[in-house]
Amino acid sequence: MATGRTDPERRENIITSALDLIAEEGVAGTSHRKVAARAGVPLGSMTYHFADMDELLREAFIRFTSSIVAVFEERLGAATTPGQAREAVADLIHHLSTGNQRELVLTHELYTLAARKPTYRELTREWMRRSRRALERHFDPATARQLDALIEGLSIHRALDTEPHERALTLEAIIRITSTGSGPGAQTAALPDA
Amino acid sequence: MATGRTDPERRENIITSALDLIAEEGVAGTSHRKVAARAGVPLGSMTYHFADMDELLREAFIRFTSSIVAVFEERLGAATTPGQAREAVADLIHHLSTGNQRELVLTHELYTLAARKPTYRELTREWMRRSRRALERHFDPATARQLDALIEGLSIHRALDTEPHERALTLEAIIRITSTGSGPGAQTAALPDA
DNA sequence: AAGCAGTGCGTACGAACGTACACTCTGAGT
DNA sequence: ACTCAGAGTGTACGTTCGTACGCACTGCTT
């Protein structure tokens, strides 16, 4: 047992390159050969470091979700009042749906995998769980759940829109969903015509 | 100019088979050969009826979005009061996120394509536009926009959850997002600590 | 100095793909 | 009866892919 030629960063480099490639060309356009070329490693390295393509993809998406959750927790952790928390959520939505949209693209790629393969579905659930936990620092569980879904929908739709909505509208939606009204269920009964 | 062998349903059959295959194996797992086999047509038929793979996919997704919008419009069209409209929205969300989840899977596949190719992005925008128009029969444009995003997020998250939330929670979220409060923007200014 | 264990790589194989294209066959026109 | 335009198909080509596997090379042990 001995080595020295082993480059401990090589594996990490491959994962980074894989994630970049997925963002650019999608999972469908990602192959061992392309990742290897981008990472500057020989093709043989791929199967040496990763049992198969799936392991590489999994590791790449694990890294991706971790980084997203980290931002999420950091921004929400910095907020100390409900108002600040709402502002932080608006920031997160606009951060996700503006610019190069790398995060959005990768999210869709992951969801597409999750829709079919249990492994990725579990990964996505864990992501959702951690997001909600971060939101529960400021809101009750039911509200956190609804808010998390709203963040998802607003991010996706804003990214797709030709005229992305303004921050004011985002904030308005956040305020509405976090307004608990007269208690859980009470509003339902109070509806005039339901 | 003459024929008789021409089967006018053949093209439609191919599209149907393609959509089924995409739902089962994803765009990545869809090939001319597999679609042909499923539709019971020779491989040569594929390039005869469709210029290339992309045209087939596009047609398949056009059909898909049309069918979704149709359900959307039908259910919302049947509602006559805001309360009924809210109920209809809850139904739509639960319809989408329960059962075989074929619609969800196809939606993700489409979004993934849309994230990278303008053609599909436009298709998705058109879908969004029509959904909002249907919602605007019952809600003001800003609310319709927010509600549309909420539907998206709730459907996705509900489908992913190990314990999908109850209808009551869905309805609660819908009620919150459609409660316009004291006028647009007013709530923002009235926030205690923002 | 010689051996050796094990890391890391080059290459080649078989499968699957999209697509081009030469062809067959039909039935209307004469 | 014969022709022929064009609808529809079978096949083959070139490319790309994942992965298996034999080999080279390194640096420790003796």
Coordinates of C-alpha atoms (C1' of nucleotides) in Angstrom, one line a residue:
Chain A
M1 CA 0.0 0.0 0.0
A2 CA 1.7 3.1 -1.1
T3 CA 1.2 5.9 -3.5
G4 CA 2.3 9.5 -3.9
R5 CA 1.0 10.1 -7.4
T6 CA -2.4 10.2 -6.0
D7 CA -3.9 13.6 -6.4
P8 CA -6.5 14.1 -3.6
E9 CA -8.0 17.0 -5.5
R10 CA -8.6 15.1 -8.6
R11 CA -11.8 13.6 -7.5
E12 CA -13.1 16.9 -6.4
N13 CA -12.0 18.5 -9.7
I14 CA -14.0 15.9 -11.6
I15 CA -17.1 16.6 -9.6
T16 CA -16.7 20.3 -10.2
S17 CA -16.3 19.8 -13.9
A18 CA -19.2 17.5 -14.0
L19 CA -21.5 20.0 -12.3
D20 CA -20.4 22.7 -14.7
L21 CA -21.0 20.5 -17.7
I22 CA -24.4 19.5 -16.4
A23 CA -25.3 23.2 -16.0
E24 CA -24.2 23.9 -19.6
E25 CA -25.4 20.9 -21.5
G26 CA -27.6 19.0 -19.2
V27 CA -27.4 15.5 -17.8
A28 CA -28.3 14.2 -21.2
G29 CA -25.3 16.0 -22.8
T30 CA -22.9 14.8 -20.1
S31 CA -20.6 11.9 -20.7
H32 CA -17.5 10.5 -19.2
R33 CA -15.5 11.7 -22.1
K34 CA -16.7 15.3 -21.9
V35 CA -16.2 15.5 -18.2
A36 CA -12.7 14.1 -18.4
A37 CA -11.7 16.5 -21.1
R38 CA -13.0 19.5 -19.1
A39 CA -11.3 18.3 -16.0
G40 CA -8.1 17.6 -17.8
V41 CA -7.9 14.0 -16.7
P42 CA -7.7 10.9 -18.8
L43 CA -10.8 8.9 -19.6
G44 CA -9.6 6.0 -17.5
S45 CA -9.7 8.2 -14.4
M46 CA -13.4 8.4 -14.6
T47 CA -14.1 4.7 -13.9
Y48 CA -11.3 4.6 -11.5
H49 CA -12.7 7.4 -9.2
F50 CA -16.4 6.6 -9.8
A51 CA -17.9 3.2 -10.1
D52 CA -20.2 4.4 -12.8
M53 CA -21.9 7.4 -14.3
D54 CA -24.6 7.4 -11.7
E55 CA -22.2 7.7 -8.8
L56 CA -20.6 10.8 -10.5
L57 CA -24.0 12.4 -11.0
R58 CA -25.1 11.7 -7.5
E59 CA -22.0 13.2 -6.0
A60 CA -22.4 16.2 -8.2
F61 CA -25.9 16.8 -7.1
I62 CA -25.1 16.3 -3.5
R63 CA -22.6 19.0 -3.8
F64 CA -25.1 21.2 -5.6
T65 CA -27.9 20.9 -3.0
S66 CA -25.5 21.4 -0.2
S67 CA -24.3 24.7 -1.6
I68 CA -27.9 25.9 -2.1
V69 CA -28.9 24.9 1.4
A70 CA -25.9 26.7 2.8
V71 CA -26.9 30.0 1.2
F72 CA -30.4 29.4 2.4
E73 CA -29.4 28.8 6.0
E74 CA -26.9 31.7 6.0
R75 CA -29.4 34.3 4.7
L76 CA -32.2 33.1 6.9
G77 CA -29.9 32.7 9.9
A78 CA -28.9 36.3 9.7
A79 CA -32.5 37.5 10.0
T80 CA -33.7 38.2 13.5
T81 CA -37.2 39.5 13.0
P82 CA -40.1 38.1 10.8
G83 CA -39.8 41.2 8.6
Q84 CA -36.1 40.5 8.0
A85 CA -36.9 36.9 7.3
R86 CA -39.4 37.9 4.7
E87 CA -36.9 40.2 3.1
A88 CA -34.3 37.4 3.1
V89 CA -36.8 35.1 1.4
A90 CA -37.4 37.7 -1.3
D91 CA -33.7 38.0 -1.8
L92 CA -33.3 34.3 -2.2
I93 CA -36.0 34.1 -4.8
H94 CA -34.6 36.9 -6.8
H95 CA -31.1 35.6 -6.4
L96 CA -32.2 32.3 -7.8
S97 CA -34.2 33.6 -10.7
T98 CA -31.8 36.4 -11.9
G99 CA -28.6 36.2 -13.9
N100 CA -27.2 33.1 -15.4
Q101 CA -29.8 30.9 -13.8
R102 CA -27.3 28.1 -13.3
E103 CA -29.0 27.1 -10.1
L104 CA -32.4 26.9 -11.8
V105 CA -31.1 24.8 -14.6
L106 CA -29.4 22.4 -12.2
T107 CA -32.6 22.3 -10.1
H108 CA -34.7 21.2 -13.0
E109 CA -32.1 18.6 -14.0
L110 CA -32.2 17.2 -10.5
Y111 CA -36.0 17.2 -10.3
T112 CA -36.2 15.4 -13.6
L113 CA -33.9 12.7 -12.2
A114 CA -35.8 12.7 -8.9
A115 CA -39.1 12.1 -10.8
R116 CA -37.8 8.7 -11.9
K117 CA -35.1 7.5 -9.6
P118 CA -35.6 7.0 -5.8
T119 CA -32.0 7.9 -5.0
Y120 CA -32.3 11.4 -6.4
R121 CA -35.8 11.7 -4.9
E122 CA -34.4 11.1 -1.5
L123 CA -31.7 13.7 -2.1
T124 CA -34.3 16.2 -3.1
R125 CA -36.4 15.4 0.0
E126 CA -33.4 16.0 2.2
W127 CA -32.9 19.3 0.5
M128 CA -36.6 20.2 1.1
R129 CA -36.4 19.1 4.7
R130 CA -33.4 21.3 5.4
S131 CA -35.0 24.3 3.7
R132 CA -38.1 24.0 5.8
R133 CA -36.1 23.7 8.9
A134 CA -34.3 26.9 8.1
L135 CA -37.7 28.6 7.5
E136 CA -39.0 27.2 10.8
R137 CA -36.6 29.4 12.6
H138 CA -39.0 32.2 11.7
F139 CA -42.4 30.7 10.9
D140 CA -44.6 27.9 12.2
P141 CA -44.2 24.5 10.4
A142 CA -47.4 24.8 8.3
T143 CA -46.4 28.3 7.1
A144 CA -42.9 27.1 6.4
R145 CA -44.2 24.4 4.2
Q146 CA -46.4 26.8 2.2
L147 CA -43.7 29.3 2.0
D148 CA -41.2 26.8 0.8
A149 CA -43.5 25.8 -2.0
L150 CA -44.1 29.5 -2.9
I151 CA -40.4 30.1 -3.1
E152 CA -40.1 27.2 -5.5
G153 CA -43.0 28.4 -7.7
L154 CA -42.0 32.0 -7.8
S155 CA -38.4 31.2 -8.6
I156 CA -39.4 28.9 -11.5
H157 CA -41.9 31.3 -12.9
R158 CA -39.8 34.4 -12.5
A159 CA -37.0 32.7 -14.4
L160 CA -39.3 31.8 -17.2
D161 CA -41.1 35.1 -17.6
T162 CA -40.2 37.5 -20.3
E163 CA -41.0 40.2 -17.9
P164 CA -39.9 38.9 -14.5
H165 CA -42.1 40.4 -11.8
E166 CA -40.7 43.1 -9.5
R167 CA -39.4 42.5 -6.0
A168 CA -42.5 44.3 -4.6
L169 CA -44.8 41.6 -5.9
T170 CA -42.5 38.9 -4.5
L171 CA -42.6 40.5 -1.1
E172 CA -46.4 40.9 -1.4
A173 CA -46.8 37.2 -2.0
I174 CA -44.5 36.3 0.9
I175 CA -46.4 38.6 3.2
R176 CA -49.7 37.0 2.2
I177 CA -48.5 33.4 2.6
T178 CA -47.0 34.3 6.0
S179 CA -50.1 36.0 7.3
T180 CA -51.7 33.5 9.6
G181 CA -55.0 35.3 9.8
S182 CA -57.4 34.2 12.5
G183 CA -55.9 30.9 13.1
P184 CA -55.5 27.6 11.2
G185 CA -58.7 26.5 9.4
A186 CA -60.7 29.4 10.7
Q187 CA -60.6 31.3 7.5
T188 CA -61.8 28.3 5.5
A189 CA -65.0 28.2 7.6
A190 CA -65.4 31.9 7.3
L191 CA -65.3 32.0 3.5
P192 CA -68.5 33.5 2.1
D193 CA -69.2 31.2 -0.7
A194 CA -67.1 28.0 -0.4
Chain B
M1 CA -50.2 13.1 -56.3
A2 CA -52.0 10.1 -55.2
T3 CA -52.1 7.9 -52.2
G4 CA -54.3 5.7 -50.2
R5 CA -51.8 3.9 -48.2
T6 CA -51.3 7.0 -46.2
D7 CA -52.5 6.5 -42.6
P8 CA -53.6 9.9 -41.3
E9 CA -53.6 8.6 -37.8
R10 CA -50.0 7.4 -38.0
R11 CA -48.5 10.7 -37.2
E12 CA -50.7 11.1 -34.2
N13 CA -50.0 7.6 -33.0
I14 CA -46.3 8.3 -33.1
I15 CA -46.7 11.5 -31.0
T16 CA -48.8 9.6 -28.5
S17 CA -46.2 6.9 -28.2
A18 CA -43.5 9.4 -27.9
L19 CA -45.2 11.2 -25.0
D20 CA -45.8 7.9 -23.2
L21 CA -42.2 6.9 -23.7
I22 CA -41.0 10.3 -22.4
A23 CA -43.2 9.9 -19.3
E24 CA -41.7 6.5 -18.7
E25 CA -38.1 6.8 -19.6
G26 CA -37.5 10.5 -19.9
V27 CA -36.4 12.6 -22.9
A28 CA -32.9 11.1 -22.4
G29 CA -34.2 7.6 -22.8
T30 CA -36.3 8.4 -25.8
S31 CA -35.0 7.5 -29.3
H32 CA -36.4 7.1 -32.7
R33 CA -36.0 3.4 -32.5
K34 CA -37.9 3.0 -29.2
V35 CA -40.7 5.3 -30.2
A36 CA -41.1 3.4 -33.5
A37 CA -41.2 0.1 -31.8
R38 CA -43.8 1.3 -29.3
A39 CA -46.0 2.9 -32.1
G40 CA -45.6 -0.2 -34.2
V41 CA -44.2 1.7 -37.2
P42 CA -40.9 1.1 -39.1
L43 CA -37.9 3.2 -38.1
G44 CA -37.9 4.9 -41.5
S45 CA -41.3 6.3 -40.7
M46 CA -39.9 8.5 -38.0
T47 CA -37.8 10.7 -40.3
Y48 CA -40.5 10.6 -42.8
H49 CA -43.1 12.2 -40.5
F50 CA -40.7 14.3 -38.5
A51 CA -37.8 16.2 -39.8
D52 CA -35.7 15.3 -36.8
M53 CA -35.9 14.3 -33.2
D54 CA -36.5 17.8 -32.0
E55 CA -39.6 18.2 -34.1
L56 CA -41.1 15.1 -32.6
L57 CA -40.3 16.2 -29.0
R58 CA -41.8 19.6 -29.7
E59 CA -45.0 18.2 -31.1
A60 CA -45.3 15.9 -28.1
F61 CA -44.9 18.7 -25.6
I62 CA -47.3 20.9 -27.5
R63 CA -49.9 18.2 -27.1
F64 CA -49.0 17.8 -23.5
T65 CA -49.3 21.5 -22.5
S66 CA -52.6 21.8 -24.4
S67 CA -54.1 18.9 -22.5
I68 CA -53.1 20.4 -19.2
V69 CA -54.4 23.8 -20.1
A70 CA -57.7 22.3 -21.2
V71 CA -58.2 20.7 -17.8
F72 CA -57.2 23.9 -16.1
E73 CA -59.6 26.0 -18.1
E74 CA -62.4 23.6 -17.7
R75 CA -62.2 23.3 -14.0
L76 CA -61.8 27.0 -13.5
G77 CA -64.5 27.8 -16.0
A78 CA -67.0 25.8 -14.1
A79 CA -66.4 27.9 -11.0
T80 CA -68.7 30.9 -10.6
T81 CA -67.7 32.3 -7.2
P82 CA -64.2 33.1 -5.7
G83 CA -64.8 30.3 -3.2
Q84 CA -65.5 27.8 -5.9
A85 CA -62.5 29.0 -7.8
R86 CA -60.3 28.4 -4.8
E87 CA -61.7 24.9 -4.4
A88 CA -61.0 24.2 -8.1
V89 CA -57.4 25.3 -7.7
A90 CA -57.0 22.9 -4.7
D91 CA -58.5 20.2 -6.9
L92 CA -56.0 20.9 -9.6
I93 CA -53.0 20.8 -7.3
H94 CA -54.1 17.5 -5.8
H95 CA -55.0 16.1 -9.1
L96 CA -51.5 16.9 -10.4
S97 CA -49.6 15.7 -7.4
T98 CA -51.4 12.4 -6.7
G99 CA -51.4 9.1 -8.4
N100 CA -49.0 8.1 -11.2
Q101 CA -47.6 11.6 -11.5
R102 CA -47.3 11.4 -15.2
E103 CA -48.1 15.1 -15.5
L104 CA -45.4 16.1 -13.0
V105 CA -42.8 14.0 -14.7
L106 CA -43.6 15.4 -18.1
T107 CA -43.6 18.9 -16.6
H108 CA -40.1 18.5 -15.3
E109 CA -38.9 17.1 -18.5
L110 CA -40.3 20.1 -20.3
Y111 CA -38.8 22.6 -17.9
T112 CA -35.4 21.0 -18.2
L113 CA -35.6 21.5 -22.0
A114 CA -37.0 25.0 -21.5
A115 CA -34.1 25.9 -19.3
R116 CA -31.8 25.5 -22.2
K117 CA -33.7 25.8 -25.5
P118 CA -35.6 28.9 -26.5
T119 CA -38.2 26.9 -28.5
Y120 CA -39.3 25.1 -25.4
R121 CA -39.1 28.1 -23.2
E122 CA -41.6 29.9 -25.5
L123 CA -43.9 26.9 -25.3
T124 CA -43.7 27.0 -21.5
R125 CA -44.4 30.7 -21.4
E126 CA -47.5 30.2 -23.6
W127 CA -48.6 27.6 -21.1
M128 CA -48.1 30.0 -18.2
R129 CA -49.8 32.8 -20.0
R130 CA -52.9 30.7 -20.6
S131 CA -53.0 29.4 -17.1
R132 CA -52.9 32.9 -15.7
R133 CA -55.6 34.0 -18.1
A134 CA -57.8 31.3 -16.7
L135 CA -57.0 32.4 -13.2
E136 CA -57.8 36.0 -14.1
R137 CA -61.4 35.0 -14.6
H138 CA -61.6 35.0 -10.8
F139 CA -58.6 37.0 -9.5
D140 CA -56.8 40.2 -10.3
P141 CA -53.7 39.9 -12.5
A142 CA -51.2 40.3 -9.6
T143 CA -53.0 37.7 -7.5
A144 CA -53.3 35.4 -10.5
R145 CA -49.6 35.5 -11.0
Q146 CA -48.8 34.7 -7.4
L147 CA -51.4 32.0 -7.3
D148 CA -50.0 30.4 -10.5
A149 CA -46.6 30.2 -8.9
L150 CA -48.1 28.8 -5.7
I151 CA -49.8 26.1 -7.7
E152 CA -46.5 25.2 -9.3
G153 CA -44.6 25.0 -6.0
L154 CA -47.3 23.1 -4.1
S155 CA -47.7 20.6 -6.9
I156 CA -44.0 19.9 -7.1
H157 CA -43.4 19.7 -3.3
R158 CA -46.5 17.6 -2.7
A159 CA -45.4 15.1 -5.3
L160 CA -42.0 14.8 -3.7
D161 CA -43.1 14.6 -0.1
T162 CA -43.1 11.3 1.8
E163 CA -46.1 12.6 3.6
P164 CA -48.0 14.8 1.1
H165 CA -49.9 17.5 2.9
E166 CA -53.6 17.4 3.3
R167 CA -56.1 19.3 1.2
A168 CA -56.8 21.6 4.1
L169 CA -53.3 23.0 4.0
T170 CA -53.5 23.5 0.3
L171 CA -56.7 25.4 0.6
E172 CA -55.3 27.4 3.5
A173 CA -52.3 28.5 1.3
I174 CA -54.7 29.4 -1.6
I175 CA -56.8 31.5 0.7
R176 CA -53.8 33.3 2.1
I177 CA -52.4 34.1 -1.4
T178 CA -55.7 35.3 -2.6
S179 CA -56.4 37.5 0.3
T180 CA -55.6 40.9 -1.0
G181 CA -55.7 42.6 2.4
S182 CA -55.7 46.3 2.6
G183 CA -54.8 47.0 -1.0
P184 CA -51.7 46.4 -3.1
G185 CA -48.5 47.5 -1.4
A186 CA -50.3 48.8 1.7
Q187 CA -49.3 45.8 3.7
T188 CA -45.6 46.2 2.9
A189 CA -45.6 49.7 4.4
A190 CA -47.6 48.5 7.3
L191 CA -45.1 45.8 8.3
P192 CA -43.8 46.3 11.8
D193 CA -40.2 45.5 11.4
A194 CA -39.3 45.4 7.7
Chain C
dA1 C1' 19.5 -3.5 -5.7
dA2 C1' 15.6 -6.1 -6.3
dG3 C1' 10.9 -7.1 -5.7
dC4 C1' 6.3 -6.0 -5.3
dA5 C1' 1.7 -4.1 -4.2
dG6 C1' -1.3 -1.3 -5.7
dT7 C1' -2.5 3.4 -8.0
dG8 C1' -3.8 5.1 -12.1
dC9 C1' -4.2 5.0 -17.3
dG10 C1' -4.6 3.9 -22.6
dT11 C1' -7.2 1.4 -25.5
dA12 C1' -10.4 -1.3 -27.5
dC13 C1' -15.1 -3.5 -27.7
dG14 C1' -19.9 -3.9 -28.3
dA15 C1' -24.1 -1.4 -28.2
dA16 C1' -27.0 2.3 -29.4
dC17 C1' -27.9 6.2 -31.6
dG18 C1' -29.7 9.9 -35.6
dT19 C1' -30.0 10.3 -40.1
dA20 C1' -29.3 9.8 -45.2
dC21 C1' -30.7 7.7 -49.1
dA22 C1' -31.8 4.2 -52.5
dC23 C1' -35.5 1.3 -53.0
dT24 C1' -40.4 -0.5 -53.5
dC25 C1' -44.9 -0.2 -54.1
dT26 C1' -49.4 2.0 -55.0
dG27 C1' -53.0 3.9 -57.5
dA28 C1' -54.3 8.0 -60.4
dG29 C1' -53.8 9.6 -65.1
dT30 C1' -53.7 8.4 -69.8
Chain D
dA1 C1' -52.2 -1.7 -70.4
dC2 C1' -48.7 1.4 -69.3
dT3 C1' -46.4 5.2 -67.0
dC4 C1' -44.8 7.7 -63.2
dA5 C1' -45.0 10.8 -59.1
dG6 C1' -44.5 10.5 -54.7
dA7 C1' -45.7 8.1 -50.2
dG8 C1' -43.5 5.1 -47.2
dT9 C1' -39.6 1.9 -45.8
dG10 C1' -35.2 -1.0 -45.0
dT11 C1' -30.6 -0.6 -44.4
dA12 C1' -26.3 0.9 -43.7
dC13 C1' -22.9 4.6 -42.2
dG14 C1' -20.4 7.3 -39.1
dT15 C1' -20.4 8.8 -34.4
dT16 C1' -20.6 8.5 -29.6
dC17 C1' -21.2 6.3 -25.7
dG18 C1' -20.1 3.4 -21.0
dT19 C1' -17.2 0.3 -19.3
dA20 C1' -13.8 -3.6 -18.9
dC21 C1' -9.2 -4.8 -18.6
dG22 C1' -4.2 -5.4 -19.3
dC23 C1' -0.4 -2.7 -18.5
dA24 C1' 2.9 0.9 -16.8
dC25 C1' 4.8 3.1 -13.3
dT26 C1' 5.9 4.5 -8.5
dG27 C1' 7.9 4.3 -4.1
dC28 C1' 8.0 1.4 0.0
dT29 C1' 10.1 -2.9 1.9
dT30 C1' 13.7 -5.9 2.4

